[in-house]
Coordinates of C-alpha atoms and ligand atoms in Angstrom, one line a residue:
M1 CA 12.3 24.6 5.0
A2 CA 14.2 27.0 7.2
H3 CA 13.4 30.5 5.9
D4 CA 15.5 33.1 7.6
H5 CA 14.0 36.5 8.0
A6 CA 16.2 38.1 10.6
I7 CA 19.5 39.6 9.3
G8 CA 22.4 38.1 11.2
H9 CA 20.3 35.2 12.5
D10 CA 22.1 32.0 12.8
D11 CA 21.2 30.1 9.6
H12 CA 21.5 26.6 11.1
E13 CA 18.0 26.4 12.6
H14 CA 16.7 23.0 11.5
H15 CA 13.1 21.7 11.3
A16 CA 12.5 18.0 11.6
P17 CA 10.8 16.6 8.5
P18 CA 7.0 16.3 8.9
S19 CA 5.9 12.9 10.2
G20 CA 2.7 10.9 10.2
I21 CA 0.0 12.0 7.8
M22 CA 1.8 15.3 7.1
R23 CA 4.7 13.4 5.6
W24 CA 2.4 12.0 3.0
I25 CA 0.6 15.2 2.3
T26 CA 3.8 17.3 1.9
T27 CA 6.1 14.7 0.4
T28 CA 8.1 15.6 -2.7
N29 CA 10.0 12.2 -2.7
H30 CA 9.3 10.3 -5.9
K31 CA 9.2 7.0 -4.1
D32 CA 6.6 8.2 -1.6
I33 CA 4.5 9.7 -4.4
G34 CA 4.9 6.6 -6.5
S35 CA 3.7 4.5 -3.5
M36 CA 0.7 6.8 -3.0
Y37 CA -0.3 6.5 -6.6
L38 CA -0.1 2.7 -6.4
W39 CA -2.1 2.5 -3.2
F40 CA -4.7 4.9 -4.5
S41 CA -4.9 3.0 -7.8
F42 CA -5.5 -0.2 -6.0
I43 CA -8.2 1.3 -3.8
M44 CA -9.9 2.7 -6.9
F45 CA -9.5 -0.7 -8.6
L46 CA -11.6 -2.2 -5.7
V47 CA -14.2 0.6 -5.9
G48 CA -14.5 0.3 -9.7
G49 CA -14.5 -3.5 -9.3
A50 CA -17.4 -3.3 -6.8
M51 CA -19.4 -1.3 -9.3
A52 CA -18.6 -3.9 -12.0
L53 CA -20.0 -6.6 -9.6
V54 CA -23.2 -4.6 -9.2
I55 CA -23.5 -4.6 -13.0
R56 CA -22.8 -8.4 -13.2
A57 CA -25.1 -9.2 -10.3
E58 CA -28.0 -7.5 -12.2
L59 CA -27.1 -9.4 -15.3
F60 CA -26.9 -12.8 -13.6
Q61 CA -30.4 -13.5 -14.9
P62 CA -32.9 -11.7 -17.2
G63 CA -35.4 -9.3 -15.6
L64 CA -34.6 -6.6 -13.0
Q65 CA -33.6 -8.0 -9.6
V66 CA -30.8 -6.0 -8.0
V67 CA -30.8 -2.3 -9.1
S68 CA -33.0 0.1 -11.0
P69 CA -32.2 0.7 -14.6
D70 CA -31.3 4.3 -13.7
F71 CA -28.7 3.2 -11.1
F72 CA -27.5 0.5 -13.5
N73 CA -26.7 3.3 -16.0
Q74 CA -24.8 5.2 -13.2
M75 CA -22.7 2.1 -12.4
I76 CA -21.9 1.7 -16.1
T77 CA -20.6 5.3 -16.2
L78 CA -18.7 5.3 -12.9
H79 CA -17.2 1.9 -13.3
A80 CA -15.6 3.0 -16.6
L81 CA -14.4 6.5 -15.5
I82 CA -13.0 5.2 -12.2
M83 CA -11.2 2.2 -13.8
V84 CA -9.7 4.3 -16.6
F85 CA -8.8 7.5 -14.7
G86 CA -8.7 6.3 -11.1
A87 CA -7.2 2.8 -11.3
I88 CA -5.3 2.0 -14.5
M89 CA -3.7 5.4 -15.3
P90 CA -2.6 6.1 -11.8
A91 CA -1.1 2.6 -11.5
F92 CA 1.3 3.3 -14.4
V93 CA 2.0 6.8 -13.2
G94 CA 2.9 5.2 -9.9
F95 CA 5.4 2.9 -11.7
S96 CA 6.7 5.9 -13.6
N97 CA 7.4 7.9 -10.3
W98 CA 9.1 5.0 -8.7
M99 CA 11.1 3.7 -11.6
I100 CA 12.0 6.5 -14.1
P101 CA 14.4 8.3 -11.7
L102 CA 16.0 5.0 -10.7
Q103 CA 16.3 3.8 -14.3
I104 CA 17.9 7.0 -15.7
G105 CA 19.9 7.8 -12.6
A106 CA 18.1 11.0 -11.5
S107 CA 17.8 12.0 -7.9
D108 CA 14.0 12.6 -8.2
M109 CA 11.4 13.9 -10.6
A110 CA 12.2 17.2 -12.2
F111 CA 9.4 19.2 -10.5
A112 CA 9.2 17.4 -7.2
R113 CA 6.6 19.7 -5.7
M114 CA 4.4 19.7 -8.8
N115 CA 4.6 16.0 -8.5
N116 CA 3.0 16.2 -5.1
W117 CA 0.2 18.3 -6.5
S118 CA -0.4 16.0 -9.5
F119 CA -1.1 13.2 -7.0
W120 CA -3.2 15.0 -4.5
I121 CA -5.6 16.3 -7.2
L122 CA -6.5 12.7 -7.9
P123 CA -8.3 11.7 -4.7
V124 CA -10.3 15.0 -5.0
A125 CA -11.3 14.3 -8.6
S126 CA -12.2 10.7 -7.9
G127 CA -14.1 11.8 -4.8
L128 CA -16.2 14.1 -7.0
L129 CA -17.1 11.1 -9.3
V130 CA -18.1 9.0 -6.3
L131 CA -19.9 11.9 -4.7
S132 CA -22.0 12.4 -7.8
M133 CA -23.9 9.3 -6.9
F134 CA -25.4 11.1 -3.9
V135 CA -26.6 14.3 -5.5
P136 CA -30.2 14.8 -6.8
G137 CA -30.6 12.8 -10.0
G138 CA -27.5 10.7 -9.2
A139 CA -24.4 10.3 -11.2
A140 CA -24.2 10.7 -15.0
G141 CA -26.0 7.8 -16.6
T142 CA -24.6 8.4 -20.0
G143 CA -21.7 5.9 -20.1
W144 CA -18.2 7.2 -19.8
T145 CA -18.5 8.6 -23.4
L146 CA -20.9 11.3 -22.1
Y147 CA -22.6 11.6 -25.5
P148 CA -25.1 14.5 -26.0
P149 CA -28.0 15.1 -26.2
L150 CA -28.4 12.8 -23.1
S151 CA -25.5 14.4 -21.3
I152 CA -27.0 17.8 -21.7
Q153 CA -30.3 16.7 -20.1
M154 CA -28.7 14.9 -17.1
G155 CA -28.8 16.4 -13.6
M156 CA -26.0 17.9 -11.6
G157 CA -24.2 14.6 -11.3
M158 CA -23.0 15.4 -14.8
D159 CA -21.5 18.7 -13.6
L160 CA -19.5 16.9 -11.0
A161 CA -18.3 14.4 -13.6
I162 CA -17.2 17.3 -15.8
F163 CA -15.4 19.1 -13.0
G164 CA -13.8 15.8 -12.0
I165 CA -12.6 15.2 -15.5
H166 CA -11.1 18.7 -15.6
L167 CA -9.1 18.0 -12.5
L168 CA -8.0 14.5 -13.7
G169 CA -6.8 16.2 -16.9
M170 CA -4.8 18.8 -14.9
S171 CA -3.2 16.0 -12.9
S172 CA -2.3 14.0 -16.0
I173 CA -0.9 17.0 -17.9
M174 CA 1.3 18.0 -14.9
G175 CA 2.5 14.4 -14.6
A176 CA 3.3 14.3 -18.3
I177 CA 5.3 17.6 -18.1
N178 CA 7.2 16.2 -15.2
I179 CA 8.0 12.9 -16.9
I180 CA 9.2 14.6 -20.1
T181 CA 11.4 17.1 -18.3
T182 CA 12.9 14.4 -16.1
I183 CA 13.7 12.1 -18.9
L184 CA 15.1 14.8 -21.3
N185 CA 17.1 16.8 -18.7
M186 CA 18.1 14.5 -15.8
R187 CA 19.6 11.4 -17.3
A188 CA 23.0 10.4 -15.8
P189 CA 26.1 10.9 -17.9
G190 CA 26.3 8.3 -20.6
M191 CA 22.6 7.5 -20.4
T192 CA 21.7 8.4 -24.0
L193 CA 18.0 8.1 -25.0
M194 CA 18.7 5.0 -27.0
K195 CA 20.2 3.3 -23.9
M196 CA 17.2 4.0 -21.7
P197 CA 15.3 1.1 -20.3
M198 CA 12.2 0.5 -22.5
F199 CA 9.9 1.5 -19.7
C200 CA 11.3 5.0 -19.8
W201 CA 10.8 5.2 -23.6
T202 CA 7.1 4.1 -23.3
W203 CA 6.5 6.8 -20.7
L204 CA 8.3 9.5 -22.6
I205 CA 6.0 8.9 -25.6
T206 CA 3.0 8.4 -23.5
A207 CA 3.6 11.7 -21.8
F208 CA 3.4 13.4 -25.3
L209 CA 0.2 11.6 -26.0
L210 CA -1.2 12.9 -22.7
I211 CA -0.3 16.5 -23.5
A212 CA -1.8 16.2 -26.9
S213 CA -5.0 14.5 -26.0
M214 CA -6.1 15.5 -22.5
P215 CA -6.8 19.1 -23.4
V216 CA -9.1 17.9 -26.2
L217 CA -11.2 16.0 -23.7
A218 CA -11.1 19.1 -21.4
G219 CA -12.4 21.1 -24.4
A220 CA -15.2 18.6 -25.2
V221 CA -16.5 18.6 -21.6
T222 CA -16.2 22.4 -21.3
M223 CA -18.3 22.8 -24.5
L224 CA -20.7 20.3 -22.8
L225 CA -20.7 22.5 -19.7
T226 CA -21.5 25.7 -21.6
D227 CA -24.2 23.9 -23.6
R228 CA -25.7 22.8 -20.3
H229 CA -25.5 26.1 -18.4
F230 CA -24.5 29.1 -20.6
G231 CA -26.8 28.9 -23.6
T232 CA -24.3 27.7 -26.2
T233 CA -25.4 25.1 -28.8
F234 CA -22.2 23.3 -29.8
F235 CA -23.9 20.0 -29.7
N236 CA -27.5 21.0 -30.1
A237 CA -29.0 20.8 -33.6
A238 CA -31.8 23.2 -32.7
G239 CA -29.2 26.0 -32.4
G240 CA -27.1 25.0 -35.4
G241 CA -24.8 22.6 -33.5
D242 CA -24.3 18.9 -34.0
P243 CA -24.3 16.1 -31.4
V244 CA -22.0 14.1 -33.6
L245 CA -19.3 16.8 -33.3
F246 CA -19.0 15.7 -29.6
Q247 CA -18.3 12.2 -30.7
H248 CA -15.5 13.4 -33.0
I249 CA -13.9 15.5 -30.3
F250 CA -14.4 12.8 -27.6
W251 CA -12.8 10.0 -29.7
F252 CA -10.0 12.3 -30.8
F253 CA -9.0 12.1 -27.2
G254 CA -10.5 8.6 -26.6
H255 CA -8.5 6.6 -29.0
P256 CA -5.1 7.9 -28.0
E257 CA -6.3 7.3 -24.4
V258 CA -6.2 3.6 -25.2
Y259 CA -2.5 3.9 -26.0
I260 CA -1.9 6.1 -23.0
I261 CA -3.0 3.0 -21.0
A262 CA -1.4 0.4 -23.3
L263 CA 2.1 1.9 -23.9
P264 CA 3.3 2.0 -20.3
A265 CA 1.9 -1.6 -20.1
F266 CA 4.1 -2.5 -23.0
G267 CA 7.0 -0.8 -21.2
V268 CA 6.5 -3.0 -18.1
I269 CA 6.3 -6.1 -20.3
S270 CA 9.5 -5.1 -22.1
Q271 CA 11.3 -5.0 -18.8
V272 CA 9.9 -8.2 -17.3
I273 CA 10.3 -10.6 -20.3
P274 CA 14.0 -9.9 -20.8
A275 CA 14.7 -10.4 -17.0
F276 CA 13.0 -13.8 -17.0
S277 CA 14.5 -14.8 -20.3
R278 CA 18.1 -13.8 -19.2
K279 CA 18.5 -12.1 -22.5
P280 CA 18.5 -8.4 -23.5
L281 CA 15.3 -7.2 -25.2
F282 CA 15.2 -8.3 -28.8
G283 CA 15.1 -5.4 -31.4
Y284 CA 15.5 -2.5 -29.0
A285 CA 15.5 0.2 -31.7
S286 CA 12.6 -1.3 -33.6
M287 CA 10.7 -1.4 -30.3
V288 CA 11.2 2.4 -29.9
Y289 CA 10.1 3.1 -33.4
A290 CA 7.1 0.8 -33.0
I291 CA 6.0 2.7 -29.9
A292 CA 6.4 6.0 -31.7
A293 CA 4.5 4.8 -34.7
I294 CA 1.6 3.5 -32.6
A295 CA 1.5 6.8 -30.8
V296 CA 1.3 8.9 -34.0
I297 CA -1.2 6.6 -35.8
S298 CA -3.4 6.6 -32.7
F299 CA -4.4 10.2 -33.5
F300 CA -5.8 9.3 -36.9
V301 CA -8.2 6.4 -36.3
W302 CA -10.8 7.9 -34.0
A303 CA -13.9 7.5 -36.1
H304 CA -13.6 3.7 -36.0
H305 CA -15.9 4.3 -32.9
M306 CA -18.4 6.1 -35.1
Y307 CA -19.1 3.9 -38.2
I308 CA -22.9 4.1 -37.5
T309 CA -23.0 7.9 -37.3
G310 CA -23.4 8.4 -41.0
I311 CA -19.9 9.3 -41.9
P312 CA -19.3 9.0 -45.7
L313 CA -18.3 5.6 -47.1
T314 CA -14.9 6.9 -48.1
G315 CA -14.4 8.0 -44.5
Q316 CA -15.4 4.6 -43.2
L317 CA -12.9 3.0 -45.5
Y318 CA -10.1 5.4 -44.5
F319 CA -10.7 4.8 -40.8
M320 CA -10.9 1.0 -41.4
Y321 CA -7.5 0.8 -43.1
A322 CA -5.9 3.3 -40.8
T323 CA -7.0 1.3 -37.8
M324 CA -5.6 -1.9 -39.4
V325 CA -2.3 -0.2 -39.9
I326 CA -1.7 -0.1 -36.1
A327 CA -1.6 -3.9 -36.1
I328 CA 1.8 -3.6 -37.9
P329 CA 3.9 -1.8 -35.2
T330 CA 1.9 -3.8 -32.6
G331 CA 2.9 -7.0 -34.4
V332 CA 6.5 -5.8 -34.3
K333 CA 6.3 -5.6 -30.5
V334 CA 4.7 -9.0 -30.0
F335 CA 7.3 -10.5 -32.4
N336 CA 10.1 -8.8 -30.4
W337 CA 8.8 -10.1 -27.1
V338 CA 8.5 -13.6 -28.4
A339 CA 12.0 -13.3 -30.0
T340 CA 13.4 -12.2 -26.6
M341 CA 12.2 -15.4 -25.1
W342 CA 13.5 -17.5 -28.0
K343 CA 16.4 -19.7 -26.7
G344 CA 16.4 -17.7 -23.5
S345 CA 17.0 -19.2 -20.1
L346 CA 13.4 -19.0 -19.0
S347 CA 11.9 -19.1 -15.6
F348 CA 8.3 -18.6 -14.6
E349 CA 7.9 -16.6 -11.5
T350 CA 4.8 -14.6 -11.0
P351 CA 5.9 -11.5 -12.9
M352 CA 6.7 -13.7 -15.9
L353 CA 3.4 -15.5 -15.6
F354 CA 1.5 -12.3 -15.7
S355 CA 3.6 -11.1 -18.7
L356 CA 2.8 -14.3 -20.6
G357 CA -0.8 -14.0 -19.7
F358 CA -0.6 -10.5 -21.1
L359 CA 1.1 -11.7 -24.3
F360 CA -1.6 -14.3 -25.1
L361 CA -4.7 -12.4 -24.0
F362 CA -3.7 -8.9 -25.1
T363 CA -3.0 -10.3 -28.6
L364 CA -6.4 -11.9 -28.5
G365 CA -7.8 -8.4 -27.7
G366 CA -5.9 -7.0 -30.6
F367 CA -7.4 -9.6 -32.9
S368 CA -10.9 -8.9 -31.8
G369 CA -10.0 -5.2 -32.4
L370 CA -9.1 -6.1 -36.0
V371 CA -12.4 -7.8 -36.3
L372 CA -14.2 -4.6 -35.1
S373 CA -12.1 -2.4 -37.3
I374 CA -13.8 -3.9 -40.4
T375 CA -16.6 -1.4 -41.0
A376 CA -19.1 -3.9 -42.3
V377 CA -18.6 -6.2 -39.3
D378 CA -18.6 -3.3 -36.8
I379 CA -22.0 -2.1 -38.0
L380 CA -23.4 -5.4 -36.8
L381 CA -21.4 -5.6 -33.6
Q382 CA -21.5 -2.0 -32.5
E383 CA -23.2 -1.6 -29.1
T384 CA -23.1 -5.3 -28.4
Y385 CA -21.2 -7.4 -25.8
Y386 CA -18.6 -8.2 -28.4
V387 CA -17.2 -4.7 -27.9
I388 CA -17.2 -5.2 -24.2
A389 CA -15.3 -8.4 -24.5
H390 CA -12.8 -6.8 -26.9
F391 CA -11.9 -3.9 -24.8
H392 CA -11.8 -5.8 -21.5
Y393 CA -9.1 -8.0 -23.2
V394 CA -7.2 -4.8 -23.9
M395 CA -7.8 -3.1 -20.5
V396 CA -7.8 -6.0 -18.1
A397 CA -5.6 -8.6 -19.8
G398 CA -3.5 -5.8 -21.3
A399 CA -3.2 -3.1 -18.7
V400 CA -4.1 -4.9 -15.4
F401 CA -2.1 -8.0 -16.1
S402 CA 1.0 -5.9 -16.9
A403 CA 0.4 -3.8 -13.9
Y404 CA 0.5 -7.0 -11.8
A405 CA 3.6 -8.1 -13.7
G406 CA 5.3 -4.8 -12.8
A407 CA 4.1 -4.9 -9.2
Y408 CA 5.4 -8.4 -8.5
Y409 CA 8.6 -7.6 -10.4
W410 CA 9.4 -4.5 -8.5
L411 CA 7.8 -5.4 -5.1
P412 CA 11.1 -6.7 -3.8
K413 CA 12.8 -3.4 -4.8
W414 CA 10.0 -1.4 -3.1
T415 CA 9.6 -3.3 0.1
G416 CA 13.1 -4.8 0.5
Y417 CA 11.5 -8.2 1.0
M418 CA 10.4 -11.1 -1.3
Y419 CA 6.7 -11.6 -1.7
D420 CA 5.2 -15.1 -1.3
E421 CA 5.9 -16.8 -4.6
F422 CA 3.4 -19.6 -4.1
L423 CA 0.6 -17.1 -3.3
G424 CA 1.6 -15.0 -6.3
K425 CA 1.2 -17.9 -8.6
V426 CA -2.1 -18.8 -7.1
H427 CA -3.2 -15.2 -7.6
F428 CA -2.1 -15.4 -11.3
W429 CA -3.9 -18.6 -12.0
L430 CA -7.1 -17.5 -10.3
T431 CA -7.0 -14.2 -12.2
L432 CA -6.4 -15.9 -15.5
I433 CA -9.2 -18.4 -15.1
F434 CA -11.8 -16.0 -13.8
F435 CA -10.8 -13.3 -16.2
N436 CA -11.5 -15.6 -19.2
M437 CA -14.6 -17.0 -17.5
T438 CA -16.0 -13.5 -17.2
F439 CA -15.0 -12.1 -20.6
F440 CA -14.5 -14.8 -23.1
V441 CA -18.2 -15.8 -23.1
Q442 CA -19.1 -12.1 -23.8
H443 CA -17.7 -12.6 -27.3
F444 CA -20.5 -15.2 -27.9
L445 CA -23.1 -12.9 -26.3
G446 CA -22.1 -10.1 -28.6
L447 CA -22.1 -12.2 -31.7
A448 CA -25.6 -13.4 -30.8
G449 CA -26.7 -9.8 -30.5
M450 CA -26.9 -9.0 -26.8
P451 CA -26.8 -5.2 -26.5
R452 CA -24.4 -3.5 -24.0
R453 CA -25.5 -1.0 -21.3
V454 CA -28.9 -2.5 -20.9
P455 CA -29.8 -4.1 -17.5
D456 CA -32.2 -6.7 -18.9
Y457 CA -31.9 -9.2 -21.8
A458 CA -33.7 -11.9 -23.8
L459 CA -33.9 -15.4 -22.3
Q460 CA -31.5 -17.0 -24.7
F461 CA -28.6 -15.1 -23.3
T462 CA -29.0 -16.4 -19.8
E463 CA -26.4 -19.2 -19.5
F464 CA -23.5 -17.2 -20.8
N465 CA -24.4 -14.3 -18.5
M466 CA -24.5 -16.6 -15.5
I467 CA -21.1 -17.9 -16.4
S468 CA -19.8 -14.3 -16.8
T469 CA -21.2 -13.2 -13.5
I470 CA -19.8 -16.1 -11.6
G471 CA -16.4 -15.4 -13.2
A472 CA -16.6 -11.7 -12.3
F473 CA -17.2 -12.5 -8.6
G474 CA -14.3 -15.0 -8.6
L475 CA -12.1 -12.4 -10.3
G476 CA -13.1 -9.7 -7.8
I477 CA -12.5 -11.9 -4.8
S478 CA -9.2 -13.2 -6.0
Q479 CA -7.8 -9.7 -6.2
L480 CA -8.0 -9.4 -2.4
L481 CA -5.3 -12.1 -2.4
F482 CA -3.0 -9.6 -4.0
L483 CA -3.7 -7.1 -1.2
Y484 CA -2.8 -9.9 1.3
I485 CA 0.4 -10.7 -0.6
V486 CA 1.6 -7.1 -0.6
L487 CA 0.8 -6.5 3.1
K488 CA 2.6 -9.7 3.9
A489 CA 5.7 -8.7 1.9
R490 CA 5.8 -5.3 3.6
K491 CA 5.9 -6.9 7.0
G492 CA 9.2 -8.6 6.3
G493 CA 10.4 -12.2 5.6
V494 CA 13.1 -13.2 3.1
K495 CA 15.2 -10.2 2.4
A496 CA 15.5 -9.2 -1.3
T497 CA 19.0 -9.1 -2.7
T498 CA 20.1 -6.7 -5.4
Q499 CA 20.0 -9.5 -8.0
V500 CA 16.5 -10.9 -7.2
W501 CA 15.8 -12.2 -10.7
D502 CA 19.1 -13.8 -11.2
G503 CA 21.1 -11.0 -12.5
A504 CA 20.4 -10.8 -16.2
E505 CA 19.0 -7.4 -15.7
G506 CA 21.9 -4.9 -16.0
L507 CA 20.1 -1.7 -15.6
E508 CA 16.6 -2.6 -14.4
W509 CA 16.2 -1.8 -10.8
T510 CA 19.5 -2.5 -9.3
V511 CA 20.6 1.1 -9.6
P512 CA 20.7 2.9 -6.3
S513 CA 19.0 6.2 -6.0
P514 CA 20.6 8.7 -6.5
A515 CA 22.7 6.7 -8.9
P516 CA 26.5 6.7 -8.5
Y517 CA 28.3 9.0 -10.9
H518 CA 29.1 7.4 -14.2
T519 CA 26.9 4.4 -13.6
F520 CA 25.9 4.3 -17.3
E521 CA 29.2 5.0 -19.0
T522 CA 29.3 1.5 -20.3
P523 CA 26.4 -0.5 -21.7
P524 CA 24.7 -2.9 -19.4
V525 CA 26.4 -6.3 -19.1
F526 CA 24.1 -9.3 -19.5
E527 CA 25.6 -12.2 -17.6
G528 CA 23.3 -15.0 -18.8
G529 CA 21.9 -16.0 -15.4
K530 CA 21.7 -19.6 -14.3
H531 CA 22.1 -22.3 -16.8
Ligands
CU1_1 CU1 -10.3 3.5 -30.9

């Protein structure tokens, strides 16, 4: 930035752009920031994964072998917070930074400097979470839901978690404002909303979800903070408050949060499946309406997490049916993905394999969600491993699989080189097998009554826990293969062409940035690929 203070000074003084680490700290380039989000996300994925392995190591056999119950509780909390806020959400924000400007033909994000700030808040916030393990009393041992009264009694690790969550919320809200402004104001001529690639649509709607739900979480943890330190009694019955109030506020954020994670994942899948089917996405408009419907309904189902808190029977019935209603727009999406493949010219490179893995396993997670939505069943299964199994099918098979689908799909665009297709497929199959080995058996453990968030268990649960732990270590180790594949692709090799996936793509990522004027005057042409 050449700021000219002296009148009459020659205005052509030019500073070289910052290099080295300063480039990354000061960058306003959406591709740089996208890459930083993705690298940060993967590092946090490994950190949160290591914590999961501590949990699984302890649960390998009954009794206490590896960690203290207290530290186990801390791992339970931090694994969840780090995976949700540090790994999964930043991964899809990384995709959004990289791809939204390219897909709509914008030169960058609307608020390029705020974009830099959104990112750099993240390592600080996640650092606070990790740091909280080392303060007196350790990290919050409440689970990521931070329920009072326990969260009011916890040590200062809880304060660090609260401050971390405030910062994470700021980062998300700024990112959401940026995405909405970019999409609404910076589309190239001819790029109407209903011509946008589906990934942009999912993020546009997700950004509104973020703006509506993150402040609610911020409010909940702020009330917790004042209950802890400033004498309020929002959640303390002794002062006229109610601990269940916290659960209502938390889940009013928490359930939309599920879709903040899932919708961008749907967006990625909606790009990858058409590309590898050499057909346009089936039912584009119905897909947009389905995303919007899911987003709206997601705000009205929160108490399905609270069936055992004594809400009235009519309330339980309402939340049961409202939750089941979400299966309808979700079913529309699954139908559209399958219909896109119908009579397509299919091929099964790594991005498509991860998308199909997503399609099968996420649907399974949806079905176990339907099971849990039934009040009478949930009262039995609440706080058991069935719930753990359910949401890991949503979070891992849903979000992580589609993040991998997107990463392999766009890696040639990002690096300029093809990744190793054979190793990519090995990565997929190892991930698929070990994922199911880890989590499928947890359905049985839950149905048999094994409680979640407890470091010890009764003898009859031993075999399934051993299988689950072996699967978890396999799953963890096979993710290092992905790191190797990315590093290898960055070093060079076969150059990526502009039509990597055989050209059925039209708009996807073949648009140069900034896009040439009038790129989108005509609808994309689908050429049909190889036959
Ligand atoms: Cu929910």
